[in-house]
Amino acid sequence: MARERATFADRHPGSRAAYQRSDHLFGRVPMTWMNKTAGDFPVYLATARGNRIVDVDGNEFVDFALGDTGAMAGHSPAPVVAAVTERVQRGLATMMPTEDAAVAGAELARRFGLPAWSFALTATDANRWAIRLLRAVTGRPKILVNSYCYHGSVDESLIVVGPDGRGASREGNVGAPVDVTLTSRVAEFNDLEGLERELAHGDVAAVLMEPALTNIGIVLPDDGYLAGVRELTRRHGTYLINDETHTFSAGPGGATAFWGLEPDVLTIGKAIGGGVPVGAYGLSAELADALSGRGDLDLVDMGGVGGTLAGNPVSMAATRATLQEVLTDAAFATMIETASAFADGLIRIIEGYGLPWSVSRLGARVEYRFASPAPRNGTESAATANAELEDFLHLYLANRGVLLTPFHNMALMCPETSLADVARHHEIFDAALKELT
Ligand SMILES: Cc1ncc(COP(=O)(O)O)c(C=O)c1O
């Protein structure tokens, strides 16, 4: 690790100097999570295009992090650049709709099966607003999530199953407004019994979940689990929100189309804007009608749902271009084929060294965990984390020109990711394991 840290420092003098010059940034970075890096300082961006990044020192990387899905469409995809460039010159913050939004909404409806769409600037906000709407419709106070989920900085989601089996605040939860057990319930992923026990209290407005966990490694659903969730939520009068922000990697209609799911609300963000900030939520016809009929809810002014720049012309132009021209059915087919090759190669290398690790894939997204068989829920998966080993592998790869997502061992494919890029990752990964073992 010391050798790799020294190599990193040698390769990145410009990034280190930029970090040292950032006295007036809290934590020296524009956002504190940018300090999540295996080196001693972050790498500073010069340019990014497709699946290549060049840093301020001129180092080139094959990028499998892809902005933790924000750039699943590739960096600066040409149709998005063209649409945004054209739009930027004709007004940015006018508070008026543009027709791109309706086209984007129709495309989201076609892909995900929900008819009524609204836009935010982040997936976090899409989740927050969906939660508010479902509390309003049901009159119920609580939201249920899976242990070790991630849905953005949503207060209600920062709950885990504690050692005694009951809900507890997630470690490190910053400034919770109230005890999270007052607003939330929690069940393990793949645990229908636990879910039923919690829903039986009759106070859960909505289950907010990813169809596969993607933020604590990839945890895939057991056969029948997602159908069971739908059946139980319906039986208990609880709405179901599928957060497809990451599981969109499963295909053009995300996990919802891939597994034939029927959520009441679908939230998404990141990739649909091709890198431009956007979030969105889609509502069922029944919910849209129920909400439209509620004269007591202020959906227009200060009722707690909305943002001045939400639905802005640039985000809408970018979303339209991304969905219509970049993350197409054909692009997904290529990305998924590449990801399959990535996963197959990874399994071969890991098996070659006899390591008890597992590989999971969800469409264009691949991840390995330091456990085999693959963990079946968030708590099990969290227990397999090994920060030192992860940092070593990330740094080893970064020093040889390959980036994984900084938060875990995730590799994502964009339309430009080639089999040669996969081979390059695997060659370096193999060398790292050879040294380690
Ligand atoms: C499943 C899921 N939902 C929501 C979010 C929040 O997205 P954003 O940070 O763009 O608000 C994330 C971010 O990683 C996510 O993984």
Coordinates of C-alpha atoms and ligand atoms in Angstrom, one line a residue:
M1 CA 0.0 0.0 0.0
A2 CA 2.9 2.4 0.8
R3 CA 4.4 1.7 -2.6
E4 CA 1.1 2.3 -4.3
R5 CA 0.5 5.5 -2.4
A6 CA 4.0 6.8 -3.4
T7 CA 3.3 5.9 -7.0
F8 CA 0.0 7.8 -6.8
A9 CA 1.7 10.9 -5.4
D10 CA 4.4 10.7 -8.1
R11 CA 1.8 10.5 -10.9
H12 CA -0.4 13.3 -9.6
P13 CA 1.6 16.4 -8.6
G14 CA -0.9 18.7 -10.2
S15 CA -3.9 17.2 -8.4
R16 CA -2.0 17.4 -5.1
A17 CA -1.2 21.1 -5.7
A18 CA -4.8 21.8 -6.6
Y19 CA -6.0 20.1 -3.4
Q20 CA -3.5 22.2 -1.4
R21 CA -4.7 25.4 -3.0
S22 CA -8.4 24.8 -1.9
D23 CA -8.2 26.4 1.5
H24 CA -11.7 27.9 1.2
L25 CA -13.5 24.7 0.5
F26 CA -14.9 22.7 3.4
G27 CA -12.8 19.6 3.4
R28 CA -10.8 21.1 0.4
V29 CA -13.3 19.7 -2.0
P30 CA -16.5 21.1 -3.7
M31 CA -18.5 18.3 -1.9
T32 CA -17.2 16.4 1.1
W33 CA -17.7 13.0 -0.5
M34 CA -15.0 13.8 -3.0
N35 CA -12.6 13.0 -0.2
K36 CA -13.5 9.4 -0.7
T37 CA -10.4 8.4 -2.5
A38 CA -7.9 5.6 -2.1
G39 CA -5.0 8.1 -2.6
D40 CA -4.3 10.9 -0.2
F41 CA -6.1 13.5 -2.3
P42 CA -8.6 13.4 -5.2
V43 CA -7.6 13.3 -8.8
Y44 CA -8.6 16.5 -10.6
L45 CA -10.4 16.3 -13.8
A46 CA -9.2 17.9 -17.0
T47 CA -11.4 16.3 -19.7
A48 CA -13.7 13.3 -20.0
R49 CA -15.2 11.8 -23.2
G50 CA -16.9 8.5 -23.7
N51 CA -15.3 6.1 -21.2
R52 CA -12.0 8.0 -21.0
I53 CA -10.9 10.6 -18.4
V54 CA -7.7 12.7 -18.6
D55 CA -6.6 14.4 -15.3
V56 CA -4.8 17.7 -14.8
D57 CA -1.4 15.8 -14.9
G58 CA -2.2 14.3 -18.3
N59 CA -2.8 10.8 -17.0
E60 CA -5.5 8.9 -19.0
F61 CA -7.9 6.5 -17.3
V62 CA -10.3 3.9 -18.6
D63 CA -13.3 4.8 -16.5
F64 CA -15.5 2.1 -15.1
A65 CA -16.8 4.5 -12.3
L66 CA -18.8 6.6 -14.8
G67 CA -19.7 9.1 -12.2
D68 CA -21.3 6.3 -10.1
T69 CA -23.9 6.0 -12.9
G70 CA -24.2 9.8 -13.6
A71 CA -22.3 9.1 -16.8
M72 CA -23.7 5.7 -17.7
A73 CA -24.4 7.3 -21.1
G74 CA -20.6 8.0 -21.4
H75 CA -18.9 11.3 -20.6
S76 CA -20.3 14.2 -22.7
P77 CA -22.2 12.1 -25.2
A78 CA -22.4 14.1 -28.5
P79 CA -26.2 14.3 -28.8
V80 CA -26.4 15.6 -25.3
V81 CA -23.6 18.1 -25.9
A82 CA -25.4 19.3 -29.0
A83 CA -28.8 19.6 -27.4
V84 CA -27.5 21.4 -24.3
T85 CA -25.2 23.7 -26.3
E86 CA -28.2 24.7 -28.4
R87 CA -30.5 25.2 -25.4
V88 CA -27.9 27.1 -23.3
Q89 CA -27.9 29.9 -25.7
R90 CA -31.7 30.4 -25.6
G91 CA -32.5 30.9 -21.9
L92 CA -31.7 29.0 -18.8
A93 CA -33.9 29.9 -15.8
T94 CA -37.2 31.3 -17.2
M95 CA -39.7 29.3 -15.0
M96 CA -41.4 28.3 -18.3
P97 CA -41.8 24.8 -19.6
T98 CA -40.2 23.7 -22.8
E99 CA -41.6 21.0 -25.0
D100 CA -38.6 18.7 -24.4
A101 CA -40.1 17.8 -21.0
A102 CA -43.2 16.3 -22.6
V103 CA -41.1 14.2 -25.0
A104 CA -38.9 13.1 -22.1
G105 CA -42.0 12.3 -20.0
A106 CA -43.5 10.2 -22.8
E107 CA -40.3 8.3 -23.3
L108 CA -40.0 7.6 -19.5
A109 CA -43.7 6.4 -19.6
R110 CA -43.0 4.1 -22.6
R111 CA -40.0 2.6 -20.9
F112 CA -41.2 2.2 -17.3
G113 CA -45.0 1.9 -17.7
L114 CA -46.0 4.7 -15.4
P115 CA -48.0 7.5 -17.2
A116 CA -47.5 10.7 -15.2
W117 CA -44.0 12.2 -14.8
S118 CA -42.6 15.1 -12.8
F119 CA -39.0 16.4 -12.7
A120 CA -36.5 17.2 -9.9
L121 CA -32.8 18.1 -10.1
T122 CA -31.6 15.0 -8.2
A123 CA -32.8 11.5 -7.5
T124 CA -32.7 12.4 -3.8
D125 CA -35.3 15.1 -4.4
A126 CA -37.4 12.8 -6.5
N127 CA -37.4 10.4 -3.6
R128 CA -38.2 13.1 -1.1
W129 CA -41.1 14.4 -3.1
A130 CA -42.5 11.0 -3.9
I131 CA -42.4 10.3 -0.1
R132 CA -44.3 13.5 0.6
L133 CA -47.0 12.7 -2.0
L134 CA -47.5 9.2 -0.7
R135 CA -47.8 10.4 2.9
A136 CA -50.4 12.9 1.8
V137 CA -52.4 10.3 -0.1
T138 CA -52.3 7.6 2.6
G139 CA -52.4 9.7 5.7
R140 CA -49.8 7.3 7.1
P141 CA -46.6 8.6 8.7
K142 CA -43.9 6.0 7.9
I143 CA -41.7 4.9 5.1
L144 CA -40.1 1.4 4.9
V145 CA -36.7 0.8 3.4
N146 CA -34.3 -2.1 3.2
S147 CA -31.4 -2.2 5.6
Y148 CA -28.2 -0.7 4.1
C149 CA -30.1 0.8 1.3
Y150 CA -29.1 4.1 -0.3
H151 CA -31.6 6.5 -1.8
G152 CA -29.6 9.8 -1.5
S153 CA -29.6 12.0 1.5
V154 CA -33.2 11.2 2.4
D155 CA -33.9 11.4 6.1
E156 CA -36.3 8.5 6.2
S157 CA -33.8 6.1 4.6
L158 CA -31.0 6.3 7.2
I159 CA -32.2 3.3 9.1
V160 CA -30.7 -0.2 9.4
V161 CA -31.8 -3.4 11.1
G162 CA -29.9 -3.3 14.4
P163 CA -28.2 -6.2 16.2
D164 CA -31.5 -6.8 18.2
G165 CA -33.5 -7.1 14.9
R166 CA -35.1 -3.7 15.4
G167 CA -34.7 -0.5 13.4
A168 CA -31.8 1.8 14.4
S169 CA -30.2 4.9 13.1
R170 CA -27.6 4.2 10.5
E171 CA -24.1 4.8 11.9
G172 CA -22.8 8.3 11.0
N173 CA -26.3 9.7 10.3
V174 CA -25.7 13.5 10.3
G175 CA -28.1 15.7 12.2
A176 CA -31.3 13.5 12.0
P177 CA -34.3 15.8 12.5
V178 CA -35.9 13.2 14.8
D179 CA -35.3 9.6 15.8
V180 CA -35.4 7.8 12.5
T181 CA -37.7 5.1 14.0
L182 CA -40.4 7.7 14.3
T183 CA -40.4 8.2 10.5
S184 CA -39.3 4.8 9.2
R185 CA -39.5 1.1 9.3
V186 CA -36.8 -1.3 8.0
A187 CA -36.7 -4.8 6.7
E188 CA -33.8 -6.8 5.2
F189 CA -33.8 -7.2 1.5
N190 CA -35.0 -10.7 0.5
D191 CA -36.9 -11.1 3.8
L192 CA -40.7 -11.2 3.1
E193 CA -41.5 -12.3 6.6
G194 CA -39.7 -9.3 8.1
L195 CA -41.4 -7.1 5.6
E196 CA -44.8 -8.5 6.5
R197 CA -44.2 -8.1 10.2
E198 CA -43.4 -4.4 9.7
L199 CA -46.2 -3.6 7.3
A200 CA -48.7 -5.3 9.7
H201 CA -48.4 -2.1 11.9
G202 CA -50.6 -0.4 9.3
D203 CA -48.6 2.9 9.5
V204 CA -46.4 2.5 6.4
A205 CA -47.3 4.9 3.5
A206 CA -44.8 3.5 1.1
V207 CA -42.0 1.0 0.7
L208 CA -39.0 2.7 -1.0
M209 CA -36.7 0.2 -2.5
E210 CA -34.2 -0.6 -5.2
P211 CA -35.3 -3.8 -7.0
A212 CA -31.7 -5.0 -6.4
L213 CA -29.5 -3.3 -3.8
T214 CA -26.7 -1.6 -5.6
N215 CA -25.1 0.6 -2.9
I216 CA -23.8 -2.2 -0.6
G217 CA -22.4 -4.3 -3.4
I218 CA -25.1 -5.7 -5.8
V219 CA -27.6 -7.8 -3.9
L220 CA -29.9 -9.5 -6.4
P221 CA -33.5 -10.5 -5.5
D222 CA -34.2 -14.2 -4.7
D223 CA -36.8 -15.8 -7.0
G224 CA -40.2 -14.6 -6.1
Y225 CA -39.0 -11.9 -3.7
L226 CA -40.1 -8.9 -5.8
A227 CA -43.5 -10.5 -6.5
G228 CA -43.9 -11.1 -2.8
V229 CA -43.1 -7.5 -2.0
R230 CA -45.8 -6.3 -4.5
E231 CA -48.3 -8.7 -3.1
L232 CA -47.6 -7.7 0.5
T233 CA -47.7 -4.0 -0.2
R234 CA -51.0 -4.3 -2.0
R235 CA -52.5 -6.4 0.9
H236 CA -51.4 -3.8 3.5
G237 CA -52.5 -0.7 1.5
T238 CA -48.9 0.5 1.2
Y239 CA -47.6 2.1 -2.0
L240 CA -44.5 0.8 -3.7
I241 CA -41.7 3.1 -4.9
N242 CA -39.0 1.5 -7.1
D243 CA -35.9 3.6 -7.0
E244 CA -34.3 2.9 -10.4
T245 CA -31.5 5.4 -10.2
H246 CA -28.9 2.6 -10.4
T247 CA -30.9 -0.4 -11.4
F248 CA -31.6 1.4 -14.7
S249 CA -28.4 -0.5 -15.7
A250 CA -30.7 -3.6 -16.1
G251 CA -31.9 -2.4 -19.5
P252 CA -33.8 0.4 -21.3
G253 CA -36.7 0.1 -18.9
G254 CA -34.6 -0.6 -15.9
A255 CA -35.3 -3.5 -13.5
T256 CA -39.0 -2.6 -13.7
A257 CA -39.2 -3.7 -17.4
F258 CA -36.6 -6.4 -17.0
W259 CA -38.4 -8.2 -14.2
G260 CA -41.9 -7.1 -15.2
L261 CA -42.5 -5.1 -11.9
E262 CA -45.5 -2.9 -11.2
P263 CA -44.5 -0.1 -8.9
D264 CA -47.0 2.7 -8.0
V265 CA -44.2 5.2 -8.2
L266 CA -40.8 5.1 -9.9
T267 CA -37.9 7.4 -9.1
I268 CA -34.8 7.9 -11.1
G269 CA -32.0 10.4 -11.7
K270 CA -28.3 10.6 -12.7
A271 CA -28.0 8.7 -16.0
I272 CA -31.2 9.9 -17.7
G273 CA -29.7 13.4 -18.0
G274 CA -26.5 12.2 -19.6
G275 CA -24.5 13.9 -16.9
V276 CA -26.7 17.0 -16.6
P277 CA -28.5 17.3 -13.2
V278 CA -32.0 15.8 -13.3
G279 CA -34.2 13.6 -11.3
A280 CA -37.7 12.3 -12.1
Y281 CA -40.6 10.5 -10.6
G282 CA -43.4 8.7 -12.4
L283 CA -46.8 8.1 -10.9
S284 CA -49.5 5.6 -11.6
A285 CA -52.7 6.9 -13.2
E286 CA -54.6 6.2 -9.9
L287 CA -52.1 8.2 -7.9
A288 CA -52.0 11.1 -10.3
D289 CA -55.8 11.3 -10.2
A290 CA -55.9 11.1 -6.4
L291 CA -53.4 13.9 -6.1
S292 CA -54.9 16.1 -8.7
G293 CA -58.2 15.9 -6.8
R294 CA -56.8 17.0 -3.5
G295 CA -57.5 20.7 -3.3
D296 CA -55.9 20.8 0.2
L297 CA -52.5 20.0 -1.1
D298 CA -50.4 22.9 -2.3
L299 CA -48.5 21.4 -5.2
V300 CA -48.0 24.8 -6.8
D301 CA -46.3 27.0 -4.3
M302 CA -44.8 26.3 -0.9
G303 CA -46.4 22.9 0.0
G304 CA -43.1 21.1 0.2
V305 CA -42.8 19.5 -3.3
G306 CA -40.8 21.3 -5.9
G307 CA -37.7 23.4 -6.7
T308 CA -37.2 26.6 -8.7
L309 CA -34.8 25.0 -11.2
A310 CA -36.5 21.6 -11.4
G311 CA -37.6 21.0 -14.9
N312 CA -35.3 23.7 -16.3
P313 CA -34.8 23.8 -20.0
V314 CA -31.2 22.5 -20.0
S315 CA -32.0 19.4 -17.9
M316 CA -35.0 18.7 -20.1
A317 CA -33.0 19.0 -23.3
A318 CA -30.3 16.8 -21.9
T319 CA -32.9 14.1 -20.8
R320 CA -34.6 14.1 -24.1
A321 CA -31.4 13.6 -26.0
T322 CA -30.1 11.0 -23.6
L323 CA -33.2 8.9 -23.8
Q324 CA -33.8 9.3 -27.5
E325 CA -30.3 9.2 -28.9
V326 CA -27.8 7.7 -26.4
L327 CA -29.2 5.2 -23.9
T328 CA -31.2 3.4 -26.6
D329 CA -32.2 -0.2 -26.8
A330 CA -29.2 -0.9 -29.1
A331 CA -26.8 0.9 -26.7
F332 CA -28.0 -1.2 -23.8
A333 CA -27.6 -4.4 -25.7
T334 CA -23.9 -3.5 -26.3
M335 CA -23.4 -2.4 -22.7
I336 CA -24.9 -5.6 -21.3
E337 CA -22.8 -7.8 -23.6
T338 CA -19.7 -6.0 -22.5
A339 CA -20.7 -6.3 -18.8
S340 CA -21.2 -10.1 -19.3
A341 CA -17.7 -10.4 -20.6
F342 CA -16.5 -8.3 -17.7
A343 CA -18.2 -10.6 -15.2
D344 CA -17.1 -13.8 -16.8
G345 CA -13.5 -12.7 -16.9
L346 CA -13.6 -11.6 -13.3
I347 CA -15.0 -14.9 -12.2
R348 CA -12.3 -16.8 -14.0
I349 CA -9.5 -14.7 -12.4
I350 CA -11.0 -14.9 -8.9
E351 CA -11.4 -18.7 -9.2
G352 CA -7.9 -19.0 -10.6
Y353 CA -6.6 -17.7 -7.3
G354 CA -9.1 -19.7 -5.3
L355 CA -10.4 -16.6 -3.5
P356 CA -13.8 -16.9 -1.7
W357 CA -15.2 -13.8 -3.5
S358 CA -18.4 -13.5 -5.6
V359 CA -19.4 -11.5 -8.6
S360 CA -22.8 -10.1 -9.3
R361 CA -24.1 -8.4 -12.4
L362 CA -27.2 -6.3 -13.1
G363 CA -27.3 -5.6 -16.8
A364 CA -24.4 -3.2 -17.5
R365 CA -23.2 -3.1 -13.9
V366 CA -20.8 -5.6 -12.3
E367 CA -19.5 -5.8 -8.8
Y368 CA -17.4 -8.2 -6.7
R369 CA -17.7 -8.8 -3.0
F370 CA -15.2 -10.4 -0.6
A371 CA -17.6 -13.2 0.2
S372 CA -18.9 -16.3 -1.5
P373 CA -21.7 -17.1 -2.0
A374 CA -22.9 -13.6 -2.7
P375 CA -24.6 -11.9 0.3
R376 CA -28.4 -12.0 0.2
N377 CA -29.1 -8.8 2.1
G378 CA -27.6 -5.5 3.1
T379 CA -26.5 -6.4 6.6
E380 CA -24.7 -9.6 5.3
S381 CA -23.1 -7.6 2.5
A382 CA -22.0 -4.8 4.8
A383 CA -20.3 -7.3 7.0
T384 CA -18.1 -8.4 4.1
A385 CA -16.6 -5.0 3.5
N386 CA -12.8 -4.6 3.8
A387 CA -11.8 -1.0 3.3
E388 CA -8.1 -1.7 3.3
L389 CA -8.3 -4.3 0.6
E390 CA -10.7 -2.2 -1.4
D391 CA -8.4 0.8 -1.2
F392 CA -5.5 -1.3 -2.3
L393 CA -7.3 -2.6 -5.4
H394 CA -8.6 0.8 -6.3
L395 CA -5.2 2.4 -6.0
Y396 CA -3.5 -0.4 -7.8
L397 CA -5.9 0.0 -10.7
A398 CA -5.8 3.8 -10.7
N399 CA -2.0 3.8 -10.8
R400 CA -2.2 1.7 -14.0
G401 CA -4.9 3.8 -15.7
V402 CA -8.2 2.2 -14.6
L403 CA -10.9 3.7 -12.4
L404 CA -13.6 1.8 -10.4
T405 CA -16.3 3.7 -8.5
P406 CA -14.8 5.1 -5.3
F407 CA -17.5 3.8 -3.0
H408 CA -17.3 0.0 -3.8
N409 CA -15.9 -2.5 -6.3
M410 CA -18.4 -1.5 -9.0
A411 CA -17.7 -1.4 -12.7
L412 CA -20.2 0.1 -15.1
M413 CA -20.2 -0.1 -18.9
C414 CA -21.2 2.8 -21.1
P415 CA -21.9 2.6 -24.8
E416 CA -18.2 3.2 -25.6
T417 CA -16.7 0.6 -23.2
S418 CA -14.9 -1.9 -25.3
L419 CA -13.8 -5.5 -24.8
A420 CA -10.2 -4.2 -25.0
D421 CA -11.0 -1.9 -22.0
V422 CA -12.4 -5.0 -20.1
A423 CA -9.2 -6.9 -21.0
R424 CA -7.1 -4.0 -19.7
H425 CA -8.9 -4.0 -16.4
H426 CA -8.6 -7.8 -16.1
E427 CA -4.9 -7.8 -16.8
I428 CA -4.2 -5.3 -14.0
F429 CA -6.7 -6.9 -11.6
D430 CA -4.9 -10.3 -12.2
A431 CA -1.5 -8.7 -11.5
A432 CA -2.9 -7.2 -8.3
L433 CA -4.2 -10.6 -7.1
K434 CA -0.9 -12.2 -8.0
E435 CA 0.9 -9.8 -5.8
L436 CA -1.6 -10.1 -3.0
T437 CA -1.7 -13.9 -3.0
Ligands
LIG1 C1 -30.5 4.2 -5.6 C2 -30.2 5.7 -5.5 N1 -31.2 6.5 -5.3 C3 -30.9 7.9 -5.2 C4 -29.6 8.3 -5.2 C5 -29.4 9.8 -5.0 O1 -28.9 10.3 -6.2 P1 -28.4 11.9 -6.2 O2 -27.2 11.9 -5.4 O3 -28.2 12.2 -7.6 O4 -29.5 12.7 -5.5 C6 -28.6 7.4 -5.4 C7 -27.2 7.9 -5.4 O5 -26.2 7.1 -5.4 C8 -28.9 6.1 -5.5 O6 -27.9 5.1 -5.7

